[in-house]
Each structure stands twice: as C-alpha cells, then as structure tokens.
GROMACS .gro file of C-alpha atoms in nm:
model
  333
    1UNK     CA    1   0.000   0.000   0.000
    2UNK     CA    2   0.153   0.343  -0.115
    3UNK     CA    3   0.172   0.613   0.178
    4UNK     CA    4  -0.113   0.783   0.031
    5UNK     CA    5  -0.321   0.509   0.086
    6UNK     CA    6  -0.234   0.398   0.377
    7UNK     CA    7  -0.271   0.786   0.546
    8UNK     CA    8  -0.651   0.815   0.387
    9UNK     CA    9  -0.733   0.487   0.562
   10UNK     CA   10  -0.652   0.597   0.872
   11UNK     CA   11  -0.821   0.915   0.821
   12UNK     CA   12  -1.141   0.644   0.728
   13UNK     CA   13  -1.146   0.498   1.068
   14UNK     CA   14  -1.392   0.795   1.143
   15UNK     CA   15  -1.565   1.006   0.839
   16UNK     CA   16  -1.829   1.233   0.766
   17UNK     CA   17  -2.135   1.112   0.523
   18UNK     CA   18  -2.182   1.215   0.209
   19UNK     CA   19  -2.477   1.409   0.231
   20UNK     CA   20  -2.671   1.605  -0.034
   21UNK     CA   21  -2.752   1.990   0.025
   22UNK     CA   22  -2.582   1.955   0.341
   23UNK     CA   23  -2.220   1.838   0.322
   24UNK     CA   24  -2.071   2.139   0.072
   25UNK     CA   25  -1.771   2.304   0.105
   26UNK     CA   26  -1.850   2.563   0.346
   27UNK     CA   27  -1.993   2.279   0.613
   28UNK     CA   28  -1.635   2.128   0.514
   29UNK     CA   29  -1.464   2.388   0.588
   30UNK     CA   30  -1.637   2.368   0.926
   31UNK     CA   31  -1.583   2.031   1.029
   32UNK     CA   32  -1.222   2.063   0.910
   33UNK     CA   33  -1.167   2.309   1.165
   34UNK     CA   34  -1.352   2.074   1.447
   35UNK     CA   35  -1.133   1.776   1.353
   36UNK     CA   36  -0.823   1.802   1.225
   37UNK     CA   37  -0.810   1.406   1.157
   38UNK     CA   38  -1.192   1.283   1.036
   39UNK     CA   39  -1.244   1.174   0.655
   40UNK     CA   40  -1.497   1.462   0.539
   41UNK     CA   41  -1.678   1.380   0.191
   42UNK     CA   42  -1.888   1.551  -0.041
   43UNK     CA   43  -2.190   1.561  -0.113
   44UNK     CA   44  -2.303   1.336  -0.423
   45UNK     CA   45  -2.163   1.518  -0.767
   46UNK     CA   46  -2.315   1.324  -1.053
   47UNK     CA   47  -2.070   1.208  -1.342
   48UNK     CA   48  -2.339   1.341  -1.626
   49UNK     CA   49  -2.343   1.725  -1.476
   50UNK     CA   50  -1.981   1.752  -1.497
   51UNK     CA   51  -1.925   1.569  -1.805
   52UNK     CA   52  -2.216   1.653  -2.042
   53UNK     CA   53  -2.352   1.943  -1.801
   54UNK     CA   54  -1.970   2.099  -1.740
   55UNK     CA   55  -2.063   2.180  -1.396
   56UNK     CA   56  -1.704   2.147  -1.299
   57UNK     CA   57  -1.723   2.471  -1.038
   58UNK     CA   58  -1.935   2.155  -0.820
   59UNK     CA   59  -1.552   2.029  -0.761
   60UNK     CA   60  -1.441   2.296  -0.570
   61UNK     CA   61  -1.324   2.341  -0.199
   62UNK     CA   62  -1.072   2.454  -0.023
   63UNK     CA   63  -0.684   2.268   0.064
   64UNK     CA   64  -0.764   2.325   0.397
   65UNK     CA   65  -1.064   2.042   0.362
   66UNK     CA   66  -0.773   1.758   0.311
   67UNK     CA   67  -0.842   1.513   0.377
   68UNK     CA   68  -1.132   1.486   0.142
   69UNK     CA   69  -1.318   1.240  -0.084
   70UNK     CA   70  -1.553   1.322  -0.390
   71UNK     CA   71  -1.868   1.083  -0.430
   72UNK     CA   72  -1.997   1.031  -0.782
   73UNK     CA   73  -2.352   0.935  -0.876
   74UNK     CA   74  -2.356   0.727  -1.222
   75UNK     CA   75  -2.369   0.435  -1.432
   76UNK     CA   76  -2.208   0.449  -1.790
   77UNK     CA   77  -1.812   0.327  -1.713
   78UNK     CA   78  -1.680   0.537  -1.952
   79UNK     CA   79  -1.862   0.905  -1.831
   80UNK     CA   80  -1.759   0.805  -1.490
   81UNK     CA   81  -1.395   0.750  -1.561
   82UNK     CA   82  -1.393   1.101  -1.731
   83UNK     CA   83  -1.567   1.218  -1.480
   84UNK     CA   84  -1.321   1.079  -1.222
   85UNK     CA   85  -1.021   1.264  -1.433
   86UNK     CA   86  -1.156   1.575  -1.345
   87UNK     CA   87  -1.207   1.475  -0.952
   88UNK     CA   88  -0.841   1.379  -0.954
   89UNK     CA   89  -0.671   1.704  -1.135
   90UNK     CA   90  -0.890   1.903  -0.900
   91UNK     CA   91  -0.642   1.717  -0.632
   92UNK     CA   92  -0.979   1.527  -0.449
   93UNK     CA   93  -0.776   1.249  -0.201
   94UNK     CA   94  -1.044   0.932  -0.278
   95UNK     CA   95  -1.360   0.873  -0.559
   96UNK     CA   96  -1.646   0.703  -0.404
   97UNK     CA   97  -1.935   0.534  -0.596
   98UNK     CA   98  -2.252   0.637  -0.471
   99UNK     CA   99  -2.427   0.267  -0.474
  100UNK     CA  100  -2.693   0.375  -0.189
  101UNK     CA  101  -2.899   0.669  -0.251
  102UNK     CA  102  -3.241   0.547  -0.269
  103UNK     CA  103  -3.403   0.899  -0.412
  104UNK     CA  104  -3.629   0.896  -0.722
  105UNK     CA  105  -3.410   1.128  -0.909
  106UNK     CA  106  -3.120   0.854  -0.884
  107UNK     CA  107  -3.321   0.612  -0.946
  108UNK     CA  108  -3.428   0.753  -1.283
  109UNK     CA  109  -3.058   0.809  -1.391
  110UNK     CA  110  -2.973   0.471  -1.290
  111UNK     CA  111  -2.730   0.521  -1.036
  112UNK     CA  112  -2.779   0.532  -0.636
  113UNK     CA  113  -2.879   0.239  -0.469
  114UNK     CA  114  -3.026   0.059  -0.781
  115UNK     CA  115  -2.702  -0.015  -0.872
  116UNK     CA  116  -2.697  -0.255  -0.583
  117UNK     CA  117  -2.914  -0.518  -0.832
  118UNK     CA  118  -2.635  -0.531  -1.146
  119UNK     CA  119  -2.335  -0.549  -0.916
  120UNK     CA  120  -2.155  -0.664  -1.249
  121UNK     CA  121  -2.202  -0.284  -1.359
  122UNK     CA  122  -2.101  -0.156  -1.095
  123UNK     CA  123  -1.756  -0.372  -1.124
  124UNK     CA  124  -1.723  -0.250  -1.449
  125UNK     CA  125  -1.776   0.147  -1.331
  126UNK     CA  126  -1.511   0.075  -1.043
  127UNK     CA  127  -1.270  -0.094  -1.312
  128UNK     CA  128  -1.314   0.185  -1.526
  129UNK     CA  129  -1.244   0.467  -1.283
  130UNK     CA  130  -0.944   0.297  -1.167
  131UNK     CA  131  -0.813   0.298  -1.528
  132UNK     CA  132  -0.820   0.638  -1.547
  133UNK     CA  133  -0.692   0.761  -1.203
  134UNK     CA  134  -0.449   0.689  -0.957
  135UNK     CA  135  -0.594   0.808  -0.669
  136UNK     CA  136  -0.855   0.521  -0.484
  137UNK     CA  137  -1.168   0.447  -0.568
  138UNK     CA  138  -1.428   0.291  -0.300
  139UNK     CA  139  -1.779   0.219  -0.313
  140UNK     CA  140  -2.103   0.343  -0.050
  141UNK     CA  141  -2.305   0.100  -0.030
  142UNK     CA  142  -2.648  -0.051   0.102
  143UNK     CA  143  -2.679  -0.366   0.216
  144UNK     CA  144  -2.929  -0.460  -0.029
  145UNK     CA  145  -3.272  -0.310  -0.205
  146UNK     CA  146  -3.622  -0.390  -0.184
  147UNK     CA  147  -3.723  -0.786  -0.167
  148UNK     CA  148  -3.367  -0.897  -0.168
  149UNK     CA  149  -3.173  -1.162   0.058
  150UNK     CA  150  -2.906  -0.933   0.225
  151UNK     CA  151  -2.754  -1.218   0.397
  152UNK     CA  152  -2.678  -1.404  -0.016
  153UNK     CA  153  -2.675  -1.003  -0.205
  154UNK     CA  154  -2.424  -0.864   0.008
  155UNK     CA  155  -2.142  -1.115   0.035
  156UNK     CA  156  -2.170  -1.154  -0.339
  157UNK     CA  157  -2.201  -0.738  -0.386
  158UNK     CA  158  -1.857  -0.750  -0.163
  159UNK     CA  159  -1.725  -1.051  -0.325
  160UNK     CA  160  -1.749  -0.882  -0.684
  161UNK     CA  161  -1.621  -0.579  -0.588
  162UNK     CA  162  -1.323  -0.716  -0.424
  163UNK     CA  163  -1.207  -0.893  -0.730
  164UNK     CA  164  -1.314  -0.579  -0.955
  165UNK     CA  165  -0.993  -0.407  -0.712
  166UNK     CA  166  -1.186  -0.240  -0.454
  167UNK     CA  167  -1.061  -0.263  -0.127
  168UNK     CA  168  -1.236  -0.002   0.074
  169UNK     CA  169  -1.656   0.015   0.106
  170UNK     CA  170  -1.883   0.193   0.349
  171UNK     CA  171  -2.223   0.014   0.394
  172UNK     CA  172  -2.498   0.130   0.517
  173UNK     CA  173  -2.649  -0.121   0.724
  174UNK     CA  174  -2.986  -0.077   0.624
  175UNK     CA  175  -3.167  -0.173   0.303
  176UNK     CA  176  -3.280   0.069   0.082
  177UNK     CA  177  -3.653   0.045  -0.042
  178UNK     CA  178  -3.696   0.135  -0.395
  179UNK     CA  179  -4.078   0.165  -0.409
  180UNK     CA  180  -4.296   0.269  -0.169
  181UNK     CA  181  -4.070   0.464   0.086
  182UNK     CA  182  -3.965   0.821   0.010
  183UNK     CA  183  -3.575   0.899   0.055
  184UNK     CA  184  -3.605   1.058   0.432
  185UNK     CA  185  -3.810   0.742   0.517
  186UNK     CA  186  -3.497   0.498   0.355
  187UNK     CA  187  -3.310   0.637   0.627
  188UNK     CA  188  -3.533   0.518   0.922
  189UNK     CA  189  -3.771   0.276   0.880
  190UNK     CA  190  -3.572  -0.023   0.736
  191UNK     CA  191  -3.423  -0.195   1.016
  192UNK     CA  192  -3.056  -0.154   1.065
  193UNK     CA  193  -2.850  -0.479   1.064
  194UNK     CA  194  -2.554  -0.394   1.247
  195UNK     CA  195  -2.440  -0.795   1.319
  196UNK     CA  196  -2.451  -0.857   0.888
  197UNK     CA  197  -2.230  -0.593   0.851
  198UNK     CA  198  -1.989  -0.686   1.120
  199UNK     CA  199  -2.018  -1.020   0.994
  200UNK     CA  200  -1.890  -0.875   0.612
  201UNK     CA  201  -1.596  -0.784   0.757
  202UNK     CA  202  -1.512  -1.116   0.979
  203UNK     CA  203  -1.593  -1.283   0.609
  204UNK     CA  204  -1.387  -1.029   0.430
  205UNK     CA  205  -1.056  -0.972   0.648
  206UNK     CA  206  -0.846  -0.794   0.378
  207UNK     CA  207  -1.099  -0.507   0.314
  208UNK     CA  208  -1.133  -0.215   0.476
  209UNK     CA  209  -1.538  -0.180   0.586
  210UNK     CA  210  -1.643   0.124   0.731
  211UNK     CA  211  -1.978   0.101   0.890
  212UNK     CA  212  -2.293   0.370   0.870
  213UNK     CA  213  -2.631   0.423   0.897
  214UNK     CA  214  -2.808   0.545   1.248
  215UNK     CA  215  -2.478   0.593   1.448
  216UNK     CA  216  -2.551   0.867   1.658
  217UNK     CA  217  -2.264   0.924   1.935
  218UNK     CA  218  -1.879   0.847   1.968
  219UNK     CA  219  -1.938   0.582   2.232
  220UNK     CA  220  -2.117   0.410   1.939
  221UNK     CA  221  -1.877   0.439   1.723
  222UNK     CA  222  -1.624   0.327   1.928
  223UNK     CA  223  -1.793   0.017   1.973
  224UNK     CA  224  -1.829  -0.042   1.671
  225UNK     CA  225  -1.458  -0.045   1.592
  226UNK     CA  226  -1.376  -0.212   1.870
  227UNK     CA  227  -1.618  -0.512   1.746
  228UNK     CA  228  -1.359  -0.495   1.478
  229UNK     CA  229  -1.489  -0.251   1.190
  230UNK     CA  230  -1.211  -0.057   1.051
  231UNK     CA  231  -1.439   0.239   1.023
  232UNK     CA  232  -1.752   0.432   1.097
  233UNK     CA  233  -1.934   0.683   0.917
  234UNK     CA  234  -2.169   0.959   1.090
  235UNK     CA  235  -2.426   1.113   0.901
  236UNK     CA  236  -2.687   1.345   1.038
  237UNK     CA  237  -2.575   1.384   1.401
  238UNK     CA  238  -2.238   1.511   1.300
  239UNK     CA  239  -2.409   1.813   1.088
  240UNK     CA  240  -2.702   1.891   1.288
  241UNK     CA  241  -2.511   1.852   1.636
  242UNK     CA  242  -2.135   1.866   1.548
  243UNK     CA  243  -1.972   1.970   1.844
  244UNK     CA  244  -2.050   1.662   2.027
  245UNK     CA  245  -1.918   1.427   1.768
  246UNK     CA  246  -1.609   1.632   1.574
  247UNK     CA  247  -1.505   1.806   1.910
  248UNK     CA  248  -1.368   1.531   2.066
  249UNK     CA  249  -1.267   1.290   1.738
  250UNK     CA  250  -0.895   1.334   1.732
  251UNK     CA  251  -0.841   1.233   2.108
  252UNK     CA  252  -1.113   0.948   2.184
  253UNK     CA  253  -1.048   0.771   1.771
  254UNK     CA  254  -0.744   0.863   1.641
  255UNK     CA  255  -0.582   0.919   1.974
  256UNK     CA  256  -0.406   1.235   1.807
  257UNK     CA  257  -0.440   1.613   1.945
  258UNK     CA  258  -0.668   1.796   2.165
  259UNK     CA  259  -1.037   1.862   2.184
  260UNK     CA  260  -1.164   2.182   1.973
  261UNK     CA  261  -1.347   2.451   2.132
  262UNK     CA  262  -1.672   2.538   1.912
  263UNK     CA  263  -1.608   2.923   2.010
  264UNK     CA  264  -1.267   2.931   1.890
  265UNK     CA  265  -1.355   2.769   1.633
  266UNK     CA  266  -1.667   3.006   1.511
  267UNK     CA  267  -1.392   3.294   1.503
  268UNK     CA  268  -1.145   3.088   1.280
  269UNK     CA  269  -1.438   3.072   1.037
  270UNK     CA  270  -1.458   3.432   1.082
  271UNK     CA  271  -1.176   3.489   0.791
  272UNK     CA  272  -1.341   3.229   0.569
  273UNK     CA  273  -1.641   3.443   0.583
  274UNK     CA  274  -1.537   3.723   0.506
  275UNK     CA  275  -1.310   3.551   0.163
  276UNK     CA  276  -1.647   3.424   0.123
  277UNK     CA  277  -1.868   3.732   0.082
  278UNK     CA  278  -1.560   3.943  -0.077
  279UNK     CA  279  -1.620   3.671  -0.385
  280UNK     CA  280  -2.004   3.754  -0.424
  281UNK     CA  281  -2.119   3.487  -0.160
  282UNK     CA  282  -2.367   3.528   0.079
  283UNK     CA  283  -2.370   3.483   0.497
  284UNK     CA  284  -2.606   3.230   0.500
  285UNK     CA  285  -2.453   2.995   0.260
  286UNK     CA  286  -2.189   2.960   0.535
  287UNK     CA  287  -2.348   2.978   0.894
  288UNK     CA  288  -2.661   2.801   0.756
  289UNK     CA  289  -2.396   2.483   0.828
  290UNK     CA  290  -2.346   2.624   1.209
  291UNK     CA  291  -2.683   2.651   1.347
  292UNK     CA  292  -2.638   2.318   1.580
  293UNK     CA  293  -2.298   2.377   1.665
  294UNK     CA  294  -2.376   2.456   1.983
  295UNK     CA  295  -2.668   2.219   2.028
  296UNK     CA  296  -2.749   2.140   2.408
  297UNK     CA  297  -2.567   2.389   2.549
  298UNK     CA  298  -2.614   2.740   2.669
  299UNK     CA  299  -2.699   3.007   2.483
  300UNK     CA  300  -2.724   2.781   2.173
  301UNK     CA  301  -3.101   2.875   2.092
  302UNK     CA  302  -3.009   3.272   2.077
  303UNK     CA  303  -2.762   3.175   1.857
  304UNK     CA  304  -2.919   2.994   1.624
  305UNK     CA  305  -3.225   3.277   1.623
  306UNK     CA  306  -3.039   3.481   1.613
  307UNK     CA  307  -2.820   3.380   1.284
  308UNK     CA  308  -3.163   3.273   1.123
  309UNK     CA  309  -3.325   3.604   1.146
  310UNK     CA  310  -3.003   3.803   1.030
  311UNK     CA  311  -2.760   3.617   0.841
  312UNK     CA  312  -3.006   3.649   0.519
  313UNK     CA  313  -3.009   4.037   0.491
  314UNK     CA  314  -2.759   4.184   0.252
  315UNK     CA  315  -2.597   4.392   0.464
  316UNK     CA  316  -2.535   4.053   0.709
  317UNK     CA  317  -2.098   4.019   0.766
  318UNK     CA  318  -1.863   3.879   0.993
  319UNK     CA  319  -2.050   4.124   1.285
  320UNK     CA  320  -2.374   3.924   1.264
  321UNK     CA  321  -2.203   3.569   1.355
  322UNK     CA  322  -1.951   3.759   1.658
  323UNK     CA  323  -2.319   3.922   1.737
  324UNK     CA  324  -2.462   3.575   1.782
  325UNK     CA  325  -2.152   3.411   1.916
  326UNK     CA  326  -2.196   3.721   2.202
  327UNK     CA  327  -2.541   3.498   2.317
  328UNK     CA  328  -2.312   3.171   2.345
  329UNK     CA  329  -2.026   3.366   2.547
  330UNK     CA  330  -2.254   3.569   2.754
  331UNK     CA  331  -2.485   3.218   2.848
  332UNK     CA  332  -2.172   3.060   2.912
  333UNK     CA  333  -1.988   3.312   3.162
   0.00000   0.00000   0.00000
C-alpha cells in the first residue's frame, strides 16, 4: 500500500457522510476546523453534470478540507472514468461510488442504490475509474434493495467488488426500499442490521469496511470499531449537532491532538467568511452549516435565532455571527 493510501485509511477509521444539500464546502470547511483528523466527503456530484452538463465549479473546496473524498452518482463506465479525471486534477484524495442513494431522481438516472441489483455494472464502473486515475476508488453501499436476501446479495455485492480491485466500502447497514418509501423514510424505517455488517468484515478480512447508517454518538462508534470494523461513518448527528461528535474525534479515535473549542472555532471561520462574501457569496450559505454547533448547550437557541433572522439580509458580515456568538459567550460566563 503506497503512503497515500495507507494515510486516507486511517483518516477512514472515522468520516463524515456524504450528504446532499448539506455536506458542501463551506460545512467542510467547518468540520475541518472541528477535527483536524476525520475523513470529510462531499456531497453526491453526478458524473453526467460535470461531463455533459460541465458543472465542474461543483468540484471545488478549499486545501484546507484535506483530507477529502468526492462521491460520484452514475452508471455508464466510460462518463464516470472522465468524470473521475476531473475529480483527480482538482487534487480530491479518494472517488467514491454512490451505490446507496435510494431517491427517485437517482433512481431515474440509474445510479444510487439501484445499482446494488447489477453489481456486475457496478464492477465495471469501479474498473473503469481505476483505469483512469491513480488516486482510490471505493464504493457506499447498502446492504441490499427492496425484496432482496441481504444475507446471499451482500457477500456476493462485496465478493465482486473485491475482485473488480476495490478494497475499501462503506455500507450502510440498512436496506434501501426502492418503491414505496420516500428517501427521508430509507433512512429510518428499514431496520438496521448492524451484526450482517460486522459479519462482512469477519468474512472479508483484507478489506477495509467502514460502517454507517443510524450511528448517533462516539461511544457508538467506538464500539463499533472495537467489534472490529475498521471504520464508521456519521451522518446526520455530526451536521445537525457537530460539536459533540467532531469536538472530541482526534483524542477518543485517532488518539491524536486535543479537543476543539466550538467558540474558537466560530472565530477561525470568521476569515473564511469574510473571503467568502468578498467573492459575491452570501452569509447564510456559510453559517446556515453552524446553526447546531452549539446544540445542548447554553446560549445555543439565541444563537441559532439569532443567525436565522439576520444572516439572510444583505448587509449581514462577519459582525452578525460575533453578534450571535456574544449569546453563546454571555450564556456561558
């Protein structure tokens, strides 16, 4: 394994889902600054938009977000091996297949979770991409769709990828409903089947599995690895309550570092921001990623009224989040 590799798995032991509308750059940029060491990704970029659409400005982000993988949404080999050229001369560290989004949209593109019923496709995308790049390609995953046996579809899914190259998955250890349940209810009401998942990796010792789907707490995920996963991914809870997840990642999973403070880090965003509007952006874009980041603690609903009400006016800057930050200090003295 080439030291490039072998640094972006250990980053994998803990990363951030892929998660559309939600993890862009400027949420990134956030949870960079919370965790110096956690695998952030992006949300889903779909190979058609950048190669037919040219919607190559979706591949931006900062150097600061490094560690950082780009998920692609697709199914034609060839449009998602040009597709991953551009991901890797934009410098992106990883290119993950998106073989889990259950949404409608996917669906009709036939890409997302589909995918998880012509895992011979999907072998050929993966061989493809790795053709064209050198950087390494993984695949998200459910852990099967609709009336399928997960306990016969997975280990076969796994099995085909592994001798298509891939050696790195994250599987979401629910199944993914196709008809019949919208994309918010795919993420709750199929049952999650933690124990398959665990037992995927006892079955397939050289890979690297990374577990996801209803993880909620660093206690969980610790368990988790400790029952011998070599990662876990977090989802919602690490952008709606961040603090309590990212805060503390370095020291309790990579044993590297020191705990961030949320304050400090608001004002380190406080340059960003500013870069941010200076280029035509707007406040919101940004803090609309910082409302929970001081979830359950005090002075956190001021803030987050506080930003909602007055990061949207035109004439919102840098003052309006130190404003609202001046609820969280003030609650906190």
């Amino acid at each position: 394994m080439d030291n490039n590799r072998e640094k972006i798995w250990r980053h994998a032991r803990l990363s951030c889902a892929p998660m559309m509308d939600w993890t862009d750059r400027h949420c990134r940029y956030l949870h960079r600054l919370l965790s110096r060491e956690i695998l952030l990704y992006t949300e889903m970029v779909t190979a058609p938009a950048l190669v037919r659409g040219g919607a190559v400005h979706l591949l931006d982000f900062s150097d600061e977000e490094h560690p950082v993988a780009l998920q692609l949404g697709g199914s034609d080999p060839a449009e998602l091996a040009t597709a991953a050229k551009l991901c890797e001369a934009r410098g992106y560290d990883e290119i993950n297949l998106n073989v889990g989004c259950p949404s409608d949209r996917v669906q009709s593109g036939t890409f997302g979770a589909v995918l998880m019923k012509t895992p011979q496709l999907v072998a050929d995308c993966v061989k493809a991409m790795q053709d064209a790049v050198s950087v390494e390609v993984t695949v998200k995953c459910r852990i099967g769709v609709d009336d399928q046996d997960t306990e016969k579809v997975l280990p076969d899914f796994l099995d085909q990828m592994a001798r298509a190259g891939v050696s790195r998955l994250a599987v979401h250890a629910r199944k993914a409903w196709l008809q019949g349940l919208s994309p918010k209810e795919n993420r709750d009401i199929p049952p999650l089947d933690y124990p398959l998942v665990h037992q995927m990796k006892r079955d397939f010792a050289d890979m690297h599995l990374s577990i996801n789907g209803g993880i909620a707490t660093l206690d969980e995920a610790e368990a988790h690895l400790a029952a011998g996963m070599d990662g876990v991914m977090i989802g919602r809870v690490a952008y709606q309550n961040p603090a309590d997840v990212l805060c503390s990642a370095d020291r309790r999973i990579f044993g590297a570092g020191t705990d961030s403070d949320p304050i400090e880090v608001v004002r380190q965003m406080l340059p960003y921001i500013e870069a941010h509007l200076l280029a035509g952006g707007k406040l919101h874009q940004v803090t609309r990623h910082m409302l929970g980041l001081f979830s359950g603690r005090p002075g956190a609903r001021a803030w987050r009224r506080y930003l909602s009400e007055n990061a949207p006016s035109a004439q919102a800057g840098p003052q309006t989040v130190e404003a609202a930050l001046a609820f969280v200090e003030r609650a906190a003295a």
